[in-house]
Short mmCIF file of C-alpha atoms in Angstrom, two decimals:
data_model
loop_
_atom_site.label_atom_id
_atom_site.label_comp_id
_atom_site.label_asym_id
_atom_site.label_seq_id
_atom_site.Cartn_x
_atom_site.Cartn_y
_atom_site.Cartn_z
CA MET A 21 0.00 0.00 0.00
CA LYS A 22 2.87 2.36 0.91
CA ARG A 23 4.56 1.61 -2.43
CA VAL A 24 1.37 2.50 -4.30
CA PHE A 25 1.06 5.72 -2.32
CA CYS A 26 4.69 6.63 -2.99
CA LEU A 27 4.28 5.92 -6.69
CA VAL A 28 1.19 8.12 -6.90
CA PHE A 29 2.97 10.87 -4.96
CA ILE A 30 5.98 10.74 -7.29
CA LEU A 31 3.78 10.85 -10.39
CA CYS A 32 1.82 13.82 -9.06
CA SER A 33 5.02 15.61 -8.12
CA ASN A 34 6.46 15.10 -11.59
CA LEU A 35 3.28 16.43 -13.19
CA ALA A 36 3.37 19.49 -10.95
CA LEU A 37 7.03 20.12 -11.72
CA ASN A 38 6.40 19.74 -15.43
CA SER A 39 3.52 22.22 -15.22
CA VAL A 40 5.68 24.72 -13.36
CA SER A 41 8.48 24.17 -15.85
CA PHE A 42 6.10 24.68 -18.79
CA ALA A 43 4.63 27.81 -17.22
CA SER A 44 8.12 29.11 -16.54
CA GLU A 45 9.21 28.54 -20.13
CA THR A 46 6.07 30.26 -21.41
CA ASP A 47 6.73 33.27 -19.18
CA LYS A 48 10.32 33.46 -20.41
CA GLN A 49 9.17 33.24 -24.01
CA GLU A 50 6.60 35.98 -23.55
CA GLN A 51 9.13 38.18 -21.78
CA LEU A 52 11.53 37.70 -24.68
CA LEU A 53 8.82 38.65 -27.17
CA ARG A 54 8.01 41.79 -25.18
CA SER A 55 11.68 42.73 -25.13
CA LEU A 56 12.05 42.10 -28.86
CA PHE A 57 8.96 44.18 -29.58
CA GLU A 58 10.15 47.14 -27.53
CA THR A 59 13.63 46.92 -29.08
CA GLN A 60 12.07 46.89 -32.52
CA LEU A 61 9.89 49.86 -31.60
CA SER A 62 12.86 51.85 -30.29
CA SER A 63 14.72 51.14 -33.50
CA THR A 64 11.95 52.00 -35.97
CA ASN A 65 9.81 54.37 -33.88
CA SER A 66 6.82 52.86 -35.69
CA ILE A 67 4.15 50.64 -34.16
CA LYS A 68 3.06 49.54 -37.62
CA ARG A 69 6.53 48.38 -38.64
CA SER A 70 7.16 46.75 -35.27
CA VAL A 71 3.93 44.75 -35.36
CA SER A 72 4.48 43.77 -38.98
CA SER A 73 8.09 42.70 -38.36
CA MET A 74 7.24 40.71 -35.23
CA LEU A 75 4.40 38.87 -36.94
CA ARG A 76 6.52 38.07 -39.99
CA HIS A 77 9.32 36.64 -37.86
CA TYR A 78 7.16 34.96 -35.21
CA PRO A 79 3.82 34.09 -36.85
CA GLN A 80 3.30 31.26 -34.37
CA HIS A 81 3.03 33.90 -31.63
CA GLU A 82 0.45 36.02 -33.42
CA GLU A 83 -2.06 35.92 -30.57
CA PHE A 84 0.44 37.09 -27.95
CA ILE A 85 1.91 39.82 -30.18
CA LEU A 86 -1.52 41.25 -30.98
CA ASP A 87 -2.63 40.90 -27.38
CA TYR A 88 0.43 42.75 -26.12
CA SER A 89 0.19 45.46 -28.78
CA PHE A 90 -3.47 46.27 -28.24
CA GLN A 91 -3.13 46.27 -24.45
CA LYS A 92 0.08 48.31 -24.33
CA TYR A 93 -0.71 50.74 -27.14
CA PRO A 94 -4.51 50.89 -27.57
CA HIS A 95 -4.37 54.48 -28.87
CA LYS A 96 -2.20 53.22 -31.74
CA TYR A 97 -4.84 50.73 -32.86
CA LYS A 98 -4.84 51.94 -36.47
CA GLN A 99 -1.11 51.31 -36.81
CA ILE A 100 -1.45 47.92 -35.13
CA ILE A 101 -4.24 46.86 -37.48
CA ARG A 102 -2.35 48.08 -40.56
CA GLY A 103 0.87 46.41 -39.45
CA ALA A 104 -0.82 43.12 -38.67
CA LEU A 105 -2.69 42.97 -41.97
CA SER A 106 0.38 43.94 -43.99
CA ALA A 107 2.17 40.97 -42.41
CA ASP A 108 -0.68 38.54 -42.98
CA PRO A 109 -3.92 39.60 -44.72
CA HIS A 110 -5.46 36.25 -43.83
CA SER A 111 -5.40 37.26 -40.17
CA SER A 112 -8.10 39.91 -40.66
CA THR A 113 -10.61 37.96 -38.60
CA ASP A 114 -8.23 37.56 -35.64
CA VAL A 115 -7.06 41.16 -35.79
CA VAL A 116 -10.57 42.65 -35.87
CA SER A 117 -11.80 40.23 -33.22
CA MET A 118 -9.04 41.18 -30.80
CA ALA A 119 -9.39 44.91 -31.48
CA LEU A 120 -13.11 44.74 -30.70
CA THR A 121 -12.56 42.51 -27.68
CA TYR A 122 -10.21 45.08 -26.15
CA ASP A 123 -12.55 47.89 -27.20
CA VAL A 124 -9.64 50.00 -28.46
CA ALA A 125 -12.02 52.16 -30.52
CA SER A 126 -15.57 52.21 -31.81
CA CYS A 127 -16.60 49.21 -33.86
CA TYR A 128 -17.00 51.46 -36.91
CA ASP A 129 -13.50 52.91 -36.66
CA VAL A 130 -12.03 49.43 -36.29
CA ILE A 131 -13.76 47.96 -39.35
CA ALA A 132 -13.14 51.08 -41.46
CA THR A 133 -9.43 50.90 -40.63
CA ALA A 134 -9.27 47.17 -41.37
CA ILE A 135 -11.15 47.44 -44.66
CA LYS A 136 -8.95 50.31 -45.86
CA ALA A 137 -5.87 48.28 -44.94
CA GLU A 138 -7.05 45.08 -46.60
CA PRO A 139 -10.12 45.64 -48.83
CA GLY A 140 -9.98 42.15 -50.25
CA TYR A 141 -11.09 40.76 -46.89
CA ALA A 142 -13.94 43.22 -46.36
CA GLY A 143 -16.50 40.42 -46.28
CA ASP A 144 -14.63 38.52 -43.56
CA ILE A 145 -14.12 41.70 -41.57
CA VAL A 146 -17.84 42.52 -41.63
CA LYS A 147 -18.76 38.94 -40.78
CA THR A 148 -16.52 39.01 -37.71
CA ALA A 149 -17.81 42.41 -36.61
CA THR A 150 -21.47 41.39 -36.90
CA GLN A 151 -20.79 38.21 -34.94
CA LEU A 152 -19.28 40.18 -32.07
CA ARG A 153 -21.59 43.21 -32.27
CA PRO A 154 -24.92 41.95 -33.67
CA ASN A 155 -26.81 44.93 -32.27
CA GLU A 156 -24.72 47.26 -34.43
CA LEU A 157 -25.35 45.41 -37.69
CA ASP A 158 -26.91 48.33 -39.57
CA GLN A 159 -24.09 50.73 -38.77
CA ILE A 160 -21.43 48.10 -39.47
CA VAL A 161 -22.80 47.47 -42.96
CA ARG A 162 -23.29 51.18 -43.63
CA VAL A 163 -19.72 52.05 -42.65
CA ALA A 164 -18.30 49.08 -44.55
CA ILE A 165 -20.00 49.73 -47.89
CA ASN A 166 -19.23 53.45 -47.75
CA THR A 167 -15.62 52.78 -46.80
CA ASN A 168 -15.13 50.59 -49.85
CA PRO A 169 -18.05 50.67 -52.32
CA VAL A 170 -16.07 48.52 -54.76
CA MET A 171 -16.46 45.60 -52.33
CA ALA A 172 -20.10 46.40 -51.53
CA GLU A 173 -21.51 43.24 -53.10
CA ASN A 174 -19.06 41.05 -51.18
CA ILE A 175 -19.86 42.91 -47.96
CA ILE A 176 -23.61 42.63 -48.46
CA ASN A 177 -23.43 38.93 -49.32
CA SER A 178 -21.34 38.21 -46.24
CA ALA A 179 -23.60 40.23 -43.94
CA ALA A 180 -26.78 38.68 -45.35
CA ASP A 181 -25.40 35.14 -45.10
CA GLN A 182 -24.41 35.77 -41.49
CA ASN A 183 -27.68 37.55 -40.62
CA PRO A 184 -30.49 36.10 -42.78
CA ASP A 185 -33.18 37.58 -40.53
CA ALA A 186 -31.84 41.06 -41.31
CA PHE A 187 -31.92 40.62 -45.09
CA ASP A 188 -34.50 43.40 -45.60
CA LEU A 189 -32.50 45.84 -43.48
CA ILE A 190 -29.24 45.06 -45.26
CA MET A 191 -30.68 45.39 -48.76
CA THR A 192 -32.61 48.56 -47.96
CA MET A 193 -29.45 50.15 -46.62
CA ALA A 194 -27.45 49.04 -49.65
CA PHE A 195 -29.89 50.55 -52.15
CA GLU A 196 -30.22 53.79 -50.19
CA GLU A 197 -26.52 54.27 -49.42
CA LEU A 198 -25.22 53.42 -52.91
CA PRO A 199 -27.80 54.67 -55.44
CA GLY A 200 -25.16 54.78 -58.15
CA MET A 201 -24.73 51.01 -57.84
CA PHE A 202 -28.45 50.23 -57.83
CA MET A 203 -28.54 47.93 -60.85
CA SER A 204 -25.42 45.97 -59.94
CA LEU A 205 -26.71 45.52 -56.37
CA LEU A 206 -30.07 44.41 -57.76
CA ASN A 207 -28.51 41.83 -60.08
CA ASN A 208 -26.23 40.62 -57.30
CA ALA A 209 -29.21 40.11 -54.97
CA PHE A 210 -31.17 38.13 -57.56
CA SER A 211 -28.12 35.97 -58.33
CA ASN A 212 -27.05 35.22 -54.77
CA PHE A 213 -30.39 35.20 -52.97
CA PRO A 214 -32.92 33.77 -55.45
CA GLU A 215 -35.11 32.57 -52.58
CA ASN A 216 -35.55 36.21 -51.57
CA SER A 217 -36.39 37.54 -55.04
CA GLU A 218 -39.83 38.85 -54.10
CA GLU A 219 -38.37 40.68 -51.11
CA VAL A 220 -35.67 42.14 -53.33
CA VAL A 221 -38.26 43.53 -55.76
CA GLU A 222 -40.33 45.08 -52.99
CA ILE A 223 -37.28 46.58 -51.26
CA ALA A 224 -35.78 47.88 -54.51
CA VAL A 225 -39.00 49.60 -55.60
CA SER A 226 -39.59 51.19 -52.20
CA ALA A 227 -35.95 52.26 -51.79
CA THR A 228 -35.75 54.56 -54.82
CA ASP A 229 -37.85 56.67 -57.14
CA LYS A 230 -34.97 57.06 -59.59
CA VAL A 231 -35.50 53.68 -61.27
CA ASP A 232 -38.66 52.69 -63.11
CA PRO A 233 -40.34 49.82 -61.19
CA ARG A 234 -40.92 48.09 -64.52
CA VAL A 235 -37.15 47.73 -64.90
CA VAL A 236 -36.98 46.01 -61.51
CA VAL A 237 -39.83 43.68 -62.49
CA ASP A 238 -38.13 42.81 -65.79
CA LYS A 239 -34.85 42.03 -64.01
CA ALA A 240 -36.69 39.81 -61.54
CA VAL A 241 -38.41 37.89 -64.32
CA GLN A 242 -35.10 37.46 -66.15
CA ALA A 243 -33.67 36.04 -62.91
CA GLY A 244 -36.42 33.43 -62.71
CA LEU A 245 -39.27 34.99 -60.74
CA SER A 246 -42.73 34.68 -62.29
CA GLN A 247 -44.25 37.80 -63.85
CA GLU A 248 -47.20 37.62 -61.48
CA ALA A 249 -45.04 37.36 -58.36
CA ALA A 250 -42.74 40.16 -59.55
CA VAL A 251 -45.63 42.54 -60.24
CA LYS A 252 -47.26 41.74 -56.91
CA ALA A 253 -43.99 42.42 -55.07
CA ALA A 254 -43.48 45.70 -56.95
CA ILE A 255 -46.97 46.86 -55.98
CA ALA A 256 -46.22 45.97 -52.36
CA GLY A 257 -43.15 48.19 -52.68
CA GLY A 258 -45.24 51.16 -53.82
CA ALA A 259 -45.42 50.80 -57.61
CA LYS A 260 -48.66 51.77 -59.39
CA GLN A 261 -50.48 48.75 -60.74
CA ASP A 262 -51.71 50.59 -63.85
CA ASN A 263 -48.16 51.43 -64.93
CA LEU A 264 -47.01 47.84 -64.49
CA VAL A 265 -50.00 46.45 -66.37
CA LYS A 266 -49.56 48.89 -69.29
CA ASN A 267 -45.99 47.76 -69.65
CA ASN A 268 -47.08 44.17 -70.15
CA GLN A 269 -49.91 44.74 -72.61
#
């Protein structure tokens, strides 16, 4: 019995020592990374360059480097975001997530900075932001599409996929905020959300008086919606039935 007890005691002691040893090594590693970061910063006098350099040389320590940067220099969040994304554009989700977690700035300033730094990942950036701040969805989408209208379709698709219950809100905002892109946004909606075609017609007609409702109906029919359903949706959006009927006589 004593031998069993001794064996258990020895095993537990070894596990404890290993844990302490592991923790100690982790602390040393983190201290070294802090020292390297500060040395780099002193040398370049640029948070952006320091973050970028550290992440390029130690990508396996991305989480710690970002964590340290945002906590130590929250007022330099724009430089941190730009530096991180210049080192690895694929890290946009992690960078935005950590910036929002530490609340270094408003959600809108964070996503605008990230999208300007890496526009190709605008959809992922918006998806991450809406996951973390669902109550700010409308403002997130508005800021995103105005920050980079070229990526508006990608942003809208990502936001709508992530928030299907807010489809009407997202599309209404898109049509109202980017009237110059009305037709491309309309075609994109029909192509990517065919199950919502009737909603798209209604929203599109109600969102603008600059486009003839008959054009919206025609686009919907070309996309596969029946003439009857398209006309009904257009009327629900505010179109005059007589005008729609005349067009089809």
